[in-house]
Short mmCIF file of C-alpha atoms in Angstrom, two decimals:
data_model
loop_
_atom_site.label_atom_id
_atom_site.label_comp_id
_atom_site.label_asym_id
_atom_site.label_seq_id
_atom_site.Cartn_x
_atom_site.Cartn_y
_atom_site.Cartn_z
CA MET A 30 35.05 -75.86 49.92
CA GLU A 31 38.42 -74.74 51.00
CA TYR A 32 37.82 -76.01 54.57
CA ILE A 33 36.65 -79.39 53.05
CA PHE A 34 39.82 -79.43 50.96
CA MET A 35 42.03 -78.92 53.99
CA ALA A 36 40.17 -81.62 55.95
CA ALA A 37 40.65 -83.97 53.13
CA ARG A 38 44.43 -83.03 52.83
CA TRP A 39 45.09 -83.75 56.48
CA SER A 40 43.02 -86.91 56.39
CA HIS A 41 45.11 -87.93 53.37
CA ILE A 42 48.41 -87.10 55.11
CA ILE A 43 47.48 -88.96 58.33
CA GLY A 44 46.01 -91.95 56.57
CA GLY A 45 49.01 -92.19 54.28
CA PHE A 46 51.44 -91.90 57.02
CA LEU A 47 49.65 -94.77 59.00
CA ALA A 48 49.58 -96.90 55.78
CA LEU A 49 53.33 -96.39 55.32
CA CYS A 50 53.99 -97.43 58.88
CA VAL A 51 51.95 -100.72 58.91
CA PHE A 52 51.78 -102.02 55.43
CA TRP A 53 54.95 -104.15 55.89
CA ILE A 54 53.43 -105.92 58.99
CA PRO A 55 50.92 -108.11 57.15
CA ILE A 56 53.60 -108.92 54.66
CA VAL A 57 56.06 -110.33 57.18
CA THR A 58 53.68 -111.87 59.73
CA ARG A 59 52.10 -115.28 59.34
CA LYS A 60 49.09 -115.32 57.23
CA GLY A 61 45.77 -115.74 58.95
CA ARG A 62 47.14 -115.03 62.43
CA LYS A 63 45.85 -112.26 64.71
CA VAL A 64 48.67 -109.78 64.01
CA HIS A 65 48.25 -110.18 60.28
CA ARG A 66 44.44 -109.70 60.33
CA ARG A 67 44.53 -106.71 62.76
CA SER A 68 47.53 -104.87 61.07
CA GLY A 69 45.71 -105.73 57.65
CA TRP A 70 42.47 -104.05 58.81
CA ILE A 71 44.38 -100.96 59.98
CA TYR A 72 46.02 -100.72 56.56
CA VAL A 73 42.51 -101.21 54.82
CA VAL A 74 41.09 -98.28 56.80
CA ALA A 75 44.03 -96.14 56.23
CA MET A 76 44.09 -96.74 52.53
CA SER A 77 40.39 -96.28 52.25
CA ILE A 78 40.76 -92.76 53.80
CA VAL A 79 43.77 -92.12 51.56
CA SER A 80 41.80 -93.23 48.31
CA VAL A 81 38.69 -91.16 49.06
CA SER A 82 40.57 -88.05 50.10
CA ALA A 83 42.89 -88.36 47.05
CA LEU A 84 39.97 -88.64 44.69
CA TYR A 85 38.37 -85.60 46.19
CA MET A 86 41.49 -83.50 46.19
CA GLY A 87 42.33 -84.41 42.52
CA ILE A 88 38.74 -83.48 41.32
CA TYR A 89 38.76 -80.33 43.48
CA ARG A 90 41.99 -79.01 41.93
CA LEU A 91 40.88 -79.66 38.45
CA ALA A 92 37.32 -78.37 38.86
CA TRP A 93 37.09 -75.65 41.54
CA ASP A 94 40.69 -74.43 42.55
CA SER A 95 41.07 -71.01 41.00
CA SER A 96 44.75 -70.69 42.17
CA PHE A 97 45.69 -73.96 40.56
CA ASP A 98 48.83 -73.86 38.39
CA ALA A 99 48.42 -75.46 35.01
CA ASP A 100 51.75 -77.24 35.46
CA ASP A 101 50.18 -79.33 38.22
CA VAL A 102 47.34 -80.78 36.12
CA PRO A 103 49.15 -84.02 35.21
CA PHE A 104 49.85 -84.64 38.89
CA SER A 105 46.06 -84.07 39.66
CA TRP A 106 45.17 -86.67 37.10
CA PHE A 107 47.76 -89.02 38.63
CA LEU A 108 46.33 -88.40 42.02
CA ILE A 109 42.95 -89.47 40.70
CA PHE A 110 44.26 -92.53 39.08
CA ILE A 111 46.33 -93.62 42.10
CA ALA A 112 43.09 -93.18 44.20
CA ILE A 113 41.23 -95.48 41.85
CA LEU A 114 44.05 -97.96 41.80
CA SER A 115 44.62 -98.16 45.58
CA GLY A 116 40.96 -98.10 46.35
CA GLY A 117 40.23 -100.82 43.73
CA ALA A 118 43.07 -103.00 44.77
CA VAL A 119 42.36 -103.05 48.39
CA TRP A 120 38.61 -103.62 47.75
CA TYR A 121 39.47 -106.53 45.55
CA GLY A 122 41.81 -107.92 48.13
CA LEU A 123 39.03 -108.03 50.58
CA ARG A 124 36.13 -109.26 48.48
CA VAL A 125 38.11 -112.33 47.14
CA LEU A 126 38.09 -113.46 50.75
CA ARG A 127 34.36 -112.94 50.99
CA TYR A 128 33.88 -115.28 47.98
CA LYS A 129 36.68 -117.77 48.48
CA THR A 130 34.32 -120.65 48.35
CA ARG A 131 32.63 -119.72 45.03
CA ARG A 132 32.58 -122.38 42.25
CA ILE A 133 31.11 -120.21 39.43
CA GLY A 134 31.69 -116.90 37.77
CA HIS A 135 30.93 -113.81 39.77
CA ARG A 136 28.66 -111.20 38.39
CA LYS A 137 28.04 -108.68 41.22
CA ALA A 138 28.12 -105.07 39.91
CA MET A 139 29.82 -103.83 43.01
CA ASP A 140 32.77 -106.03 42.31
CA LEU A 141 32.88 -105.52 38.56
CA LEU A 142 32.64 -101.71 38.58
CA LEU A 143 35.99 -100.84 40.00
CA PRO A 144 38.08 -103.20 37.71
CA ILE A 145 36.27 -101.74 34.71
CA LEU A 146 36.99 -98.17 36.02
CA LEU A 147 40.57 -99.13 36.63
CA LEU A 148 40.90 -100.54 33.16
CA ILE A 149 39.35 -97.63 31.35
CA SER A 150 41.01 -94.98 33.50
CA GLY A 151 44.44 -96.75 32.97
CA ILE A 152 44.00 -96.59 29.25
CA ALA A 153 42.76 -92.97 29.23
CA ILE A 154 45.56 -91.69 31.60
CA SER A 155 48.29 -93.38 29.68
CA ILE A 156 46.94 -91.87 26.32
CA TYR A 157 46.84 -88.51 28.01
CA GLY A 158 50.41 -88.90 29.33
CA TRP A 159 51.60 -89.75 25.76
CA LYS A 160 49.82 -86.75 24.39
CA ILE A 161 51.57 -84.29 26.89
CA ASP A 162 54.75 -86.27 26.94
CA PHE A 163 54.63 -86.91 30.76
CA PRO A 164 56.55 -90.00 31.48
CA LEU A 165 54.84 -91.02 34.80
CA LEU A 166 51.47 -90.85 33.14
CA LYS A 167 52.71 -92.70 30.03
CA PHE A 168 53.78 -95.81 31.80
CA PHE A 169 52.55 -96.07 35.38
CA PRO A 170 48.83 -96.46 34.24
CA ILE A 171 49.76 -99.78 32.42
CA VAL A 172 49.80 -101.22 36.02
CA GLY A 173 46.08 -100.27 36.25
CA VAL A 174 45.35 -101.67 32.75
CA PHE A 175 46.93 -104.99 33.74
CA LEU A 176 45.19 -105.25 37.26
CA GLY A 177 41.81 -104.08 35.93
CA GLY A 178 41.92 -106.78 33.22
CA ALA A 179 43.27 -109.48 35.51
CA GLN A 180 40.58 -108.70 38.11
CA LEU A 181 37.62 -108.93 35.61
CA GLN A 182 38.97 -112.17 34.17
CA TYR A 183 39.02 -113.57 37.74
CA TRP A 184 35.60 -112.50 38.67
CA LEU A 185 34.00 -113.59 35.37
CA SER A 186 35.57 -116.91 35.31
CA ALA A 187 35.15 -120.02 37.58
CA PRO A 188 38.04 -120.84 39.86
CA THR A 189 40.04 -123.84 38.89
CA ARG A 190 42.55 -123.93 41.83
CA ARG A 191 42.08 -124.22 45.55
CA SER A 192 44.60 -121.39 46.08
CA HIS A 193 42.69 -118.86 43.91
CA TRP A 194 41.45 -116.77 46.76
CA ILE A 195 44.61 -116.38 48.68
CA VAL A 196 46.60 -115.73 45.46
CA GLU A 197 44.30 -113.00 44.43
CA HIS A 198 44.18 -111.57 48.07
CA ILE A 199 48.02 -111.25 47.92
CA ILE A 200 47.95 -109.69 44.50
CA GLY A 201 45.23 -107.14 45.59
CA MET A 202 46.92 -106.11 48.70
CA LEU A 203 50.47 -105.89 47.40
CA SER A 204 49.30 -103.97 44.37
CA CYS A 205 47.77 -101.47 46.75
CA CYS A 206 51.19 -101.32 48.49
CA ILE A 207 52.67 -100.41 45.19
CA ALA A 208 50.12 -97.52 44.95
CA THR A 209 50.96 -96.52 48.46
CA VAL A 210 54.79 -96.25 48.10
CA THR A 211 54.48 -94.82 44.56
CA ALA A 212 52.17 -92.03 45.81
CA PHE A 213 54.73 -91.30 48.46
CA THR A 214 57.66 -91.11 46.03
CA VAL A 215 55.79 -88.86 43.75
CA PHE A 216 54.15 -86.47 46.41
CA GLY A 217 55.55 -87.05 49.81
CA ALA A 218 59.31 -87.77 49.36
CA PRO A 219 59.90 -84.46 47.16
CA ARG A 220 58.29 -82.25 49.83
CA LEU A 221 60.01 -83.98 52.69
CA LEU A 222 63.42 -83.65 50.85
CA GLN A 223 62.52 -80.12 49.54
CA ILE A 224 63.26 -81.03 45.94
CA GLU A 225 60.97 -80.29 42.91
CA SER A 226 60.81 -83.77 41.61
CA VAL A 227 62.41 -87.23 41.45
CA SER A 228 63.70 -89.43 38.58
CA LEU A 229 61.24 -91.64 36.79
CA VAL A 230 63.60 -94.53 37.77
CA VAL A 231 62.68 -93.73 41.49
CA TRP A 232 58.99 -93.87 40.76
CA ILE A 233 59.14 -97.36 39.30
CA ILE A 234 61.26 -98.76 42.27
CA PRO A 235 58.02 -99.74 44.13
CA ILE A 236 57.05 -101.96 41.07
CA LEU A 237 60.51 -103.36 40.99
CA VAL A 238 60.34 -104.34 44.76
CA PHE A 239 56.74 -105.61 45.10
CA VAL A 240 56.33 -107.52 41.89
CA PRO A 241 58.98 -110.06 42.97
CA LEU A 242 57.16 -110.28 46.34
CA ILE A 243 53.89 -110.93 44.50
CA ILE A 244 55.43 -113.70 42.37
CA GLY A 245 57.19 -115.17 45.34
CA PHE A 246 54.20 -115.38 47.68
CA THR A 247 51.65 -116.46 44.98
CA SER A 248 54.09 -119.22 43.97
CA TYR A 249 54.51 -120.41 47.50
CA TYR A 250 50.79 -120.64 48.16
CA THR A 251 49.91 -122.15 44.87
CA ASN A 252 52.58 -124.81 45.46
CA LYS A 253 51.40 -125.35 49.09
CA MET A 254 47.74 -125.75 48.19
CA ASP A 255 47.70 -126.95 44.69
CA GLY A 256 51.00 -128.95 44.31
CA LYS A 257 54.16 -128.29 42.31
CA ARG A 258 52.50 -129.04 39.01
CA SER A 259 50.01 -126.29 39.39
CA ALA A 260 52.70 -123.83 40.73
CA SER A 261 54.85 -124.40 37.62
#
């Protein structure tokens, strides 16, 4: 089990480093072009590796690691939650492209399961955070609650705008970017800087950076494809 954990850890480090290197390329390049698509797929593969390895490591530490420090339990739950959030967001970002021509509600279990899991885990982790008075777990899971609910609403309702698929694709992928950078500020940056922890303010910087990007991009494409009235 220890060898599997070490393999997962190195896969997580390599995948996370790759994701941090390429995530900005699809953001700044022209949408739909070759560079955007290829860099986007690299990011998807990297984040898939990160999500699976993070989920395994979080569960392993809670269930089987005998040398595990009790003080690290909240971070293990955060690792599990960020794995669900990032995996669910990148899956959602891909699947809305697959069904961009749909005209009715979507009921496929494989697309509803992750939003439901994200919604439930967000509520549960937030309650846990309040119970143990751990600020990161109190507030960050609210992002998952919001995203899980919004994704469920999108799938279960019929699209009313032509821009629905590209708007949801942007929301899914940039939400995954929030998870990528937040995980780095929580786990990677303190180790690189050799400090025990960083301020909660630093943890929420990715949200403060990417949410305006989401608003800006979605407003632009809604305006472009549906007209100014729909965008407003």
